[in-house]
PDB file of C-alpha atoms in Angstrom:
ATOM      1  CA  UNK A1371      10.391  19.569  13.760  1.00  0.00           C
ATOM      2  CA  UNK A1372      10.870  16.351  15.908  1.00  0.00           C
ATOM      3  CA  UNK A1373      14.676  15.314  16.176  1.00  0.00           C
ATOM      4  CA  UNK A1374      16.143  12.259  17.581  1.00  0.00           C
ATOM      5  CA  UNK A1375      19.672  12.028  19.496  1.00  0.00           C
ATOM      6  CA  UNK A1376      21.453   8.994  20.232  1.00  0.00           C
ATOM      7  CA  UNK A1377      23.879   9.268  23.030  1.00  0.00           C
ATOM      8  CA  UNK A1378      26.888   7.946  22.980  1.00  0.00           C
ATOM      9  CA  UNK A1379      27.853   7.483  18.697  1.00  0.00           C
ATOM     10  CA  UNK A1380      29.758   3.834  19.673  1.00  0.00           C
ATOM     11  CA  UNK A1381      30.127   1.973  22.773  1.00  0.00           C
ATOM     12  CA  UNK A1382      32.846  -0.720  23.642  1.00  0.00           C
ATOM     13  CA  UNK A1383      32.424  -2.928  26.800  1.00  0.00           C
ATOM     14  CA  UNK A1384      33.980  -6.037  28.225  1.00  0.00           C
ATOM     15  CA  UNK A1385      31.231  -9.295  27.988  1.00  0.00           C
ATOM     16  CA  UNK A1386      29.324  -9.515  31.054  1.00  0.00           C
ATOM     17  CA  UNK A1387      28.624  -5.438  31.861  1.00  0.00           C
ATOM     18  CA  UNK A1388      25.447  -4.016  32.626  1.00  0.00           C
ATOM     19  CA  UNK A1389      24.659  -1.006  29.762  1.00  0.00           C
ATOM     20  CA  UNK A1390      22.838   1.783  29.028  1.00  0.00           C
ATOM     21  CA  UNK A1391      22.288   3.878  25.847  1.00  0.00           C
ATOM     22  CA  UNK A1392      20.615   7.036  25.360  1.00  0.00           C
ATOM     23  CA  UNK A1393      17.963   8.608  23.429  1.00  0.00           C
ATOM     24  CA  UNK A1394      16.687  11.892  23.723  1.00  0.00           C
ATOM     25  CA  UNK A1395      13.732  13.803  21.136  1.00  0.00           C
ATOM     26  CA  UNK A1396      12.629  17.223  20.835  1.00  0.00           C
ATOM     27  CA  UNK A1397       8.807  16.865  20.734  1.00  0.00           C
ATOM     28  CA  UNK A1398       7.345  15.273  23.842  1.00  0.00           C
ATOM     29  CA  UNK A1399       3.671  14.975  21.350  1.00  0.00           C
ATOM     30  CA  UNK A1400       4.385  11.325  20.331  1.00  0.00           C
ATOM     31  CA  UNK A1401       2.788   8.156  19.672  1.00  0.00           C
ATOM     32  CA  UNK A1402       5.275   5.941  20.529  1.00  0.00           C
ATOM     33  CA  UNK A1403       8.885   4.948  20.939  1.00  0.00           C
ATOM     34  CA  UNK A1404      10.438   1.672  19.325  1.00  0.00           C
ATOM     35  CA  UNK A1405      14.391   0.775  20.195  1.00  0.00           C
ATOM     36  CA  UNK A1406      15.369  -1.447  17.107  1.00  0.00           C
ATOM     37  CA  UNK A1407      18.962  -3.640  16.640  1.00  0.00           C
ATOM     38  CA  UNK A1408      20.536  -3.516  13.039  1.00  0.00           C
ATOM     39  CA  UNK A1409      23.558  -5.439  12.497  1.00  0.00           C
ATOM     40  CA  UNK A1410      26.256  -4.851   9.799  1.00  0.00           C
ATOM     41  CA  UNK A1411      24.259  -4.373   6.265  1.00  0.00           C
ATOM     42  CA  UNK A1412      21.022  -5.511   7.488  1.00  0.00           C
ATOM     43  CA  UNK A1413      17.643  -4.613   7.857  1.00  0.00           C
ATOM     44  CA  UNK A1414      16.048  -3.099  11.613  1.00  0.00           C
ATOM     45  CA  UNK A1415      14.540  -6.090  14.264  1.00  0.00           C
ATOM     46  CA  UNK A1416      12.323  -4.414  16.878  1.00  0.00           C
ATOM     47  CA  UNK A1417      13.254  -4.895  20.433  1.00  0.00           C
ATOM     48  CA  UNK A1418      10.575  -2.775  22.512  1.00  0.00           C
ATOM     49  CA  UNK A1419       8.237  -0.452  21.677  1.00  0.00           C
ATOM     50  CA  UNK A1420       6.358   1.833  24.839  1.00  0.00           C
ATOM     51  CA  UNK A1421       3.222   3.659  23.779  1.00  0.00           C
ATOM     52  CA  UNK A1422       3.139   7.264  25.329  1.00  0.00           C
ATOM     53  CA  UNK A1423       1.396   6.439  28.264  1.00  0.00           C
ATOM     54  CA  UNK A1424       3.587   3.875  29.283  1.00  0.00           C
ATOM     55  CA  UNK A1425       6.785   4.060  31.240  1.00  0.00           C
ATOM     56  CA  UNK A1426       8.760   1.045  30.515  1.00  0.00           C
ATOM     57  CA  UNK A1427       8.696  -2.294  28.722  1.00  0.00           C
ATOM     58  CA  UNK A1428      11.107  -5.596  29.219  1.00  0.00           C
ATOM     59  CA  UNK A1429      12.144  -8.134  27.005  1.00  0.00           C
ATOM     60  CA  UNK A1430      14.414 -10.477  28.669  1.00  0.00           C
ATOM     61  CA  UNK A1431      17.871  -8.737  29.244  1.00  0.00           C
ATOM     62  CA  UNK A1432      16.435  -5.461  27.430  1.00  0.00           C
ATOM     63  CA  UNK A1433      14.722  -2.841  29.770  1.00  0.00           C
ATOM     64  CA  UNK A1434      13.512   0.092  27.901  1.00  0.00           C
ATOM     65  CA  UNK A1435      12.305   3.493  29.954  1.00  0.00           C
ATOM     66  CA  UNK A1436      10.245   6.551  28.724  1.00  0.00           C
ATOM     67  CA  UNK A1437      10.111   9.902  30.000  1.00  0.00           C
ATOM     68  CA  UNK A1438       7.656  11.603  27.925  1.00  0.00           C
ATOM     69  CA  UNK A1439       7.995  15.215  29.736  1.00  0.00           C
ATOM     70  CA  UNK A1440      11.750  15.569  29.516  1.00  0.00           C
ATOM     71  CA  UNK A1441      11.998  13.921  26.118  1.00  0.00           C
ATOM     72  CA  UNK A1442      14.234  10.924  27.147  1.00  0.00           C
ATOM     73  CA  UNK A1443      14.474   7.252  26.891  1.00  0.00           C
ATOM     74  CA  UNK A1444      17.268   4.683  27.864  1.00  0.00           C
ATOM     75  CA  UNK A1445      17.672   1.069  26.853  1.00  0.00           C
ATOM     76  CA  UNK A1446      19.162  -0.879  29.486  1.00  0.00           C
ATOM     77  CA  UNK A1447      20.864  -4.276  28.994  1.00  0.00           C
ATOM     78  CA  UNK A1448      22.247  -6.800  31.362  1.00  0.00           C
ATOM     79  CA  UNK A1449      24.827  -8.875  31.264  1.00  0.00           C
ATOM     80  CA  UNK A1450      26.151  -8.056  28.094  1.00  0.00           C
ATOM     81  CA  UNK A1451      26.869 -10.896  25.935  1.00  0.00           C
ATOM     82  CA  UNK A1452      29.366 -10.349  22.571  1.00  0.00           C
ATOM     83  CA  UNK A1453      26.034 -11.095  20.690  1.00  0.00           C
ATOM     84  CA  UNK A1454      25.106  -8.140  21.707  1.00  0.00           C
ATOM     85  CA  UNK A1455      27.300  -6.690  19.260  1.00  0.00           C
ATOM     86  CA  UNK A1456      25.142  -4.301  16.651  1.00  0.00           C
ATOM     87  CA  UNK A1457      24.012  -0.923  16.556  1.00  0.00           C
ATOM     88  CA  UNK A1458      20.931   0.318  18.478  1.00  0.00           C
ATOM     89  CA  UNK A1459      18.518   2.551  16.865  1.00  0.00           C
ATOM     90  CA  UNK A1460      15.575   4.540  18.487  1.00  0.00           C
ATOM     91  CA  UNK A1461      12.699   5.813  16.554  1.00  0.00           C
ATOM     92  CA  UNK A1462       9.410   7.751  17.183  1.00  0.00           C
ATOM     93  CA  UNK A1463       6.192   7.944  15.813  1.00  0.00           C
ATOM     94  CA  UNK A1464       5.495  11.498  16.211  1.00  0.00           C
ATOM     95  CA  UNK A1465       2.247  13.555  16.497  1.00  0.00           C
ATOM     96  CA  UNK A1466       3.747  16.140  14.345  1.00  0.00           C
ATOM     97  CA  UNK A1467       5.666  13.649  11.940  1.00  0.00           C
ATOM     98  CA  UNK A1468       2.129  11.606  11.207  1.00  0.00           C
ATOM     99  CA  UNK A1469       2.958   8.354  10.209  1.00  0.00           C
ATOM    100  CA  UNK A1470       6.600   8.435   9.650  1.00  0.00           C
ATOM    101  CA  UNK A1471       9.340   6.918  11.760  1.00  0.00           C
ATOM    102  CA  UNK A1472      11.667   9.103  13.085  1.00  0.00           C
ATOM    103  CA  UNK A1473      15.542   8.147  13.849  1.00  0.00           C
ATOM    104  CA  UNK A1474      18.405   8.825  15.814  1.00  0.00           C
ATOM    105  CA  UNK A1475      22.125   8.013  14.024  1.00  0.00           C
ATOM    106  CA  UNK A1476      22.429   5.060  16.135  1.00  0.00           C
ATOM    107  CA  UNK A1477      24.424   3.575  19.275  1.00  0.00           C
ATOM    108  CA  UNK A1478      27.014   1.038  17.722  1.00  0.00           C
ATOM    109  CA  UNK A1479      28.116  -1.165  20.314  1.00  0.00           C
ATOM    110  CA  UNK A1480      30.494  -3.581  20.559  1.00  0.00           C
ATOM    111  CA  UNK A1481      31.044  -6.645  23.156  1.00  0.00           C
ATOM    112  CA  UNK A1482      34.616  -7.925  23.962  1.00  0.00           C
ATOM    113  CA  UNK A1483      34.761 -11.478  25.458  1.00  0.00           C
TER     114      UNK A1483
ATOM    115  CA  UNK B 732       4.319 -16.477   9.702  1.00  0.00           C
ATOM    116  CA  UNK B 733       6.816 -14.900   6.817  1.00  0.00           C
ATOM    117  CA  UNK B 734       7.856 -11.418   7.602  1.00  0.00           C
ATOM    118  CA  UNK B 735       8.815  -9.039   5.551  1.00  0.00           C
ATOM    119  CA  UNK B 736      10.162  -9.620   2.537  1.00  0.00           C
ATOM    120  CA  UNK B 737      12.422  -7.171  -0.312  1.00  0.00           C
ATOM    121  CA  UNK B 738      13.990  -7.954  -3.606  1.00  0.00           C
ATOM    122  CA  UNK B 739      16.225  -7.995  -4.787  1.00  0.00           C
ATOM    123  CA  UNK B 740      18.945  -7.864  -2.224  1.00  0.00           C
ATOM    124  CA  UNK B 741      21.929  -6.037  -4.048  1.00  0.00           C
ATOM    125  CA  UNK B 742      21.545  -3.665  -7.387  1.00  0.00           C
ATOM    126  CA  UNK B 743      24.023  -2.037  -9.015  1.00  0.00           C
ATOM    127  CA  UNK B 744      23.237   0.433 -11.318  1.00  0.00           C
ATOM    128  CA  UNK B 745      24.864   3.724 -13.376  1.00  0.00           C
ATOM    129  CA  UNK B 746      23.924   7.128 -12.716  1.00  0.00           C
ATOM    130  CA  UNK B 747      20.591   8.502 -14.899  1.00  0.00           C
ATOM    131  CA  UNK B 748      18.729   5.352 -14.923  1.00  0.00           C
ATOM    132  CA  UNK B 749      15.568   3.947 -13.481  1.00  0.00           C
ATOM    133  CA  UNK B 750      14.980   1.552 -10.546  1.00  0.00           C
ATOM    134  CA  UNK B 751      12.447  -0.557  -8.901  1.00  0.00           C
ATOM    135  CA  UNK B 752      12.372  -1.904  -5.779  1.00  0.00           C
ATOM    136  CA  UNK B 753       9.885  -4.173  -4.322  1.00  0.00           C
ATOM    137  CA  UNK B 754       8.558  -5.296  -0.565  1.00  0.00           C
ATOM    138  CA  UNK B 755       5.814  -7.979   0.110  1.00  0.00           C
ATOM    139  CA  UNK B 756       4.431  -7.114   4.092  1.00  0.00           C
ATOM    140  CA  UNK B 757       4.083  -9.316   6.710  1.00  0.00           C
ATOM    141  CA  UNK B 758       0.847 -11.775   6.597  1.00  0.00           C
ATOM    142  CA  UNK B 759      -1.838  -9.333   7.964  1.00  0.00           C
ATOM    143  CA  UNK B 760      -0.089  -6.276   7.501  1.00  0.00           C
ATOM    144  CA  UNK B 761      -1.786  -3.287   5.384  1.00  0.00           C
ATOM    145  CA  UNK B 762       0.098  -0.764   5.727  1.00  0.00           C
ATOM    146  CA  UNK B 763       3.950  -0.218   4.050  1.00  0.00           C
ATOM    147  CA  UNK B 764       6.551   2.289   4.356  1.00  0.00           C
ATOM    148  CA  UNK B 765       9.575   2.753   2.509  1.00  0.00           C
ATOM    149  CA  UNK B 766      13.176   4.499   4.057  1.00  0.00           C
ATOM    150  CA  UNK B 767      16.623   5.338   3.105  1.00  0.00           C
ATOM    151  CA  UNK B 768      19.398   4.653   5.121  1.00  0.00           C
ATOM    152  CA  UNK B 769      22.864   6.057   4.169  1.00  0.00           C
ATOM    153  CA  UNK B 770      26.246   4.672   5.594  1.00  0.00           C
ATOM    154  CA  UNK B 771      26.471   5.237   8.947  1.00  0.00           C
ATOM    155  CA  UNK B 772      22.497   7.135   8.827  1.00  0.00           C
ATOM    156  CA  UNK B 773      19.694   6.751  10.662  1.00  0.00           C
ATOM    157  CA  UNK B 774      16.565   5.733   8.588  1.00  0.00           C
ATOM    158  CA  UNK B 775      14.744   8.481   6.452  1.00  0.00           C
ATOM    159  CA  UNK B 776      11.298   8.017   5.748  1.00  0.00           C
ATOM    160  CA  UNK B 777      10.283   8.522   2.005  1.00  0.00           C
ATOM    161  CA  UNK B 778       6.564   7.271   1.853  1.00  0.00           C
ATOM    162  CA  UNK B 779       3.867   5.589   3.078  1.00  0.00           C
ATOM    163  CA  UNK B 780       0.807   3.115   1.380  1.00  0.00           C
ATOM    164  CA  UNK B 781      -2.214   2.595   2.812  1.00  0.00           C
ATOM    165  CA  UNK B 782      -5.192   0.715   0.570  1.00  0.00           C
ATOM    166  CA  UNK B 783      -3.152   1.746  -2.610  1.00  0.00           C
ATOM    167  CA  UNK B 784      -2.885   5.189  -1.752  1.00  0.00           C
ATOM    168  CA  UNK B 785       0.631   7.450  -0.707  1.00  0.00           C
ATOM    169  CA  UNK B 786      -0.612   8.567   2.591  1.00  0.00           C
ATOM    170  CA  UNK B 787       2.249  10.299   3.573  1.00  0.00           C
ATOM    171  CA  UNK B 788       5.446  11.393   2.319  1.00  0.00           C
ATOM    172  CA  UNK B 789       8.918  12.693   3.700  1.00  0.00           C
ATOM    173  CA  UNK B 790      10.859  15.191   2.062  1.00  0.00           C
ATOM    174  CA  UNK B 791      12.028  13.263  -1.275  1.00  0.00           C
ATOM    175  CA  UNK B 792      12.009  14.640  -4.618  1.00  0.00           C
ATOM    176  CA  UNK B 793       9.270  13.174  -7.495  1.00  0.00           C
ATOM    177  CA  UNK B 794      11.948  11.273  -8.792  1.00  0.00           C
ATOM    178  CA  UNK B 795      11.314   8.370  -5.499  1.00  0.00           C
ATOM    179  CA  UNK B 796       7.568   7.425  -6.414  1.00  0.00           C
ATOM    180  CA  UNK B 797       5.886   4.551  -5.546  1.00  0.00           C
ATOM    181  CA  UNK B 798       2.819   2.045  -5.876  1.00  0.00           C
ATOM    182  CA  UNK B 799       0.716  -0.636  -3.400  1.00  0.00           C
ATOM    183  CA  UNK B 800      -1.074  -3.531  -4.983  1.00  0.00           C
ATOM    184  CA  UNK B 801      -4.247  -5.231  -3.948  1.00  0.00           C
ATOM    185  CA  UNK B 802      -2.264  -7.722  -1.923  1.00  0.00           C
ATOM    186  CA  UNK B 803      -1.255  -5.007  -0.172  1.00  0.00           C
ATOM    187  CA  UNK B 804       2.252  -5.474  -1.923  1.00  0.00           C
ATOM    188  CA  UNK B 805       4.571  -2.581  -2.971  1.00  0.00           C
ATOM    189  CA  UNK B 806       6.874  -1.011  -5.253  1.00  0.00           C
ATOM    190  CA  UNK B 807       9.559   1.923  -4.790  1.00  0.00           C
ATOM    191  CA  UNK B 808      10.235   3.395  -8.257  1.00  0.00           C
ATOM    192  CA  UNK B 809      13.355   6.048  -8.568  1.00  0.00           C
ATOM    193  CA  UNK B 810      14.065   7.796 -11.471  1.00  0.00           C
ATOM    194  CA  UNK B 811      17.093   9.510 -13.322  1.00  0.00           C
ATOM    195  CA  UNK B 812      19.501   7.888 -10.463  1.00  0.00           C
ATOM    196  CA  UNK B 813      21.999  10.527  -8.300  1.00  0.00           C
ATOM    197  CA  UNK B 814      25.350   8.622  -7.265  1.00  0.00           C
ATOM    198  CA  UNK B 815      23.866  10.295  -3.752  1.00  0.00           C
ATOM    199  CA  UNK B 816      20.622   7.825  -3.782  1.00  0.00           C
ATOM    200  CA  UNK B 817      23.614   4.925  -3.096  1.00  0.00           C
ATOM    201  CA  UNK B 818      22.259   3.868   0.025  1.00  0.00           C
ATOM    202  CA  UNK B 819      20.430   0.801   1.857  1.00  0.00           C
ATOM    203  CA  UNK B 820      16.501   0.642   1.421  1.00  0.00           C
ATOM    204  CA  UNK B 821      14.251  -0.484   3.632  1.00  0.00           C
ATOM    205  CA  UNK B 822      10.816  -1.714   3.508  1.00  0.00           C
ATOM    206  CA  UNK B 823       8.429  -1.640   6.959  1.00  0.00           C
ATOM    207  CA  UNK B 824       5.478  -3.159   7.035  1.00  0.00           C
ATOM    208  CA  UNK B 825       2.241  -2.458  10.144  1.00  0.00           C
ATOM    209  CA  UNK B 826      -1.511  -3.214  10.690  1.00  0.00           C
ATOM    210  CA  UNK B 827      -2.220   0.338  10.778  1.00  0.00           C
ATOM    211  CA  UNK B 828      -0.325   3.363  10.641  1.00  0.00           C
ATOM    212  CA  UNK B 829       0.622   3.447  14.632  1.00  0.00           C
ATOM    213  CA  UNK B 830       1.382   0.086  15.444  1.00  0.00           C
ATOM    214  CA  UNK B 831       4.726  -1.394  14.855  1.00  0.00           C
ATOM    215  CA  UNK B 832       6.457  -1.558  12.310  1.00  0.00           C
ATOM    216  CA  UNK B 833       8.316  -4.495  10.563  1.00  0.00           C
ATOM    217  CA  UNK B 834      11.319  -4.273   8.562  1.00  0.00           C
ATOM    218  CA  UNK B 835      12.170  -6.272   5.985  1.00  0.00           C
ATOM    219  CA  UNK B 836      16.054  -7.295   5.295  1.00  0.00           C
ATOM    220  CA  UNK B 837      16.289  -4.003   3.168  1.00  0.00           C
ATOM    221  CA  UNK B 838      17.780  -3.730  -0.692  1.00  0.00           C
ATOM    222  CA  UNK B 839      21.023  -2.261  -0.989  1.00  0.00           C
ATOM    223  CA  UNK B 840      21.663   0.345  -4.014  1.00  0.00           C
ATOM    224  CA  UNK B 841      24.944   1.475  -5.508  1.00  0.00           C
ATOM    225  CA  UNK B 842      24.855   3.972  -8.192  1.00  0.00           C
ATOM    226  CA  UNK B 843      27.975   4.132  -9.975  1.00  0.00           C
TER     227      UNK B 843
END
């Protein structure tokens, strides 16, 4: 059964840091991997998603990596702005999980200026 | 280009009764998918809709059913409300079951 772990739970960092969160799954037989942003009460916005075969996409100040064979992916932002401010969410669409999504808990971060 | 869209935004109803839910995909979009999210949850997939069909399903009881229109629209039904089905529901819509998926602002549900 394909599980999701998000690494750390919550994040506080002064505006203008470099970041990285975490995400680790169980089952290296995926699809693909999508890093989403959820604010307070609101529905998911994609950020990146990397099909299996790649290794990493950008978006900006976002940087996503994926290493299939050890189960791992990190999201990497620059220059942290208080904007920034939400929780991160990674997901993956799973060989054995068909068509279904599946989640990690979440990185909430938050963004002092 | 609309995205996705849910209604309503907020419900509020007792435990025992019936709810529906409803999502309208993004413009080219055929495929929708349904999830729960509890306070402070990731995501949990209930179901999927593919030319009016439930392709797949998570591991929900009957009481969460479901329905896709022509217009590739959808509804989330849920029956005989738990105070433990409180929770935010979200709506994802994708051209296909692999590509990426869309999510709409979500409904939130309080059973009282």
């Amino acid at each position: 059964k394909q599980e999701v772990t998000q690494i750390p739970a919550a994040l506080s960092v002064p505006e203008g840091e470099n970041l990285v969160l975490n995400c680790s799954f169980t089952d290296s037989a995926i699809y693909n991997l999508q890093w989403f942003r959820q604010d307070p009460g609101k529905g998911l916005t994609s950020l990146l998603l990397i099909q299996s075969s790649q290794r990493e996409q950008t978006s900006g100040r976002l940087n996503a990596s994926l290493d299939k064979s050890s189960g791992r992916s990190t999201l990497y932002i620059a220059a942290s702005q208080p904007g920034d401010s939400a929780t991160y969410l990674c997901a993956v669409l799973s060989n054995q999980a068909g068509t279904a999504l599946i989640f990690g808990k979440g990185t909430t971060l938050s963004v002092s200026s | 280009d609309a995205g996705v869209t849910q209604s309503p935004t907020h419900l509020i109803k007792t435990r025992g009764q019936q709810v529906t839910l409803r999502c309208s995909p993004k413009s080219g979009h055929d495929t929708v998918s349904w999830y729960q999210q509890a306070l402070g949850q990731g995501p949990q997939f209930i179901f999927q809709y593919y030319e009016e069909e439930e392709r797949q399903r998570g591991n929900f009881p009957d009481r969460f059913s479901g329905h896709q229109f022509p217009n590739y629209s959808s509804e989330l039904n849920v029956n005989a409300l738990l105070l433990g089905d409180s929770a935010l529901y979200l709506c994802a819509s994708s051209h296909g079951a692999t590509d990426t998926q869309y999510f709409g602002p979500g409904t939130r549900l309080t059973v009282l």
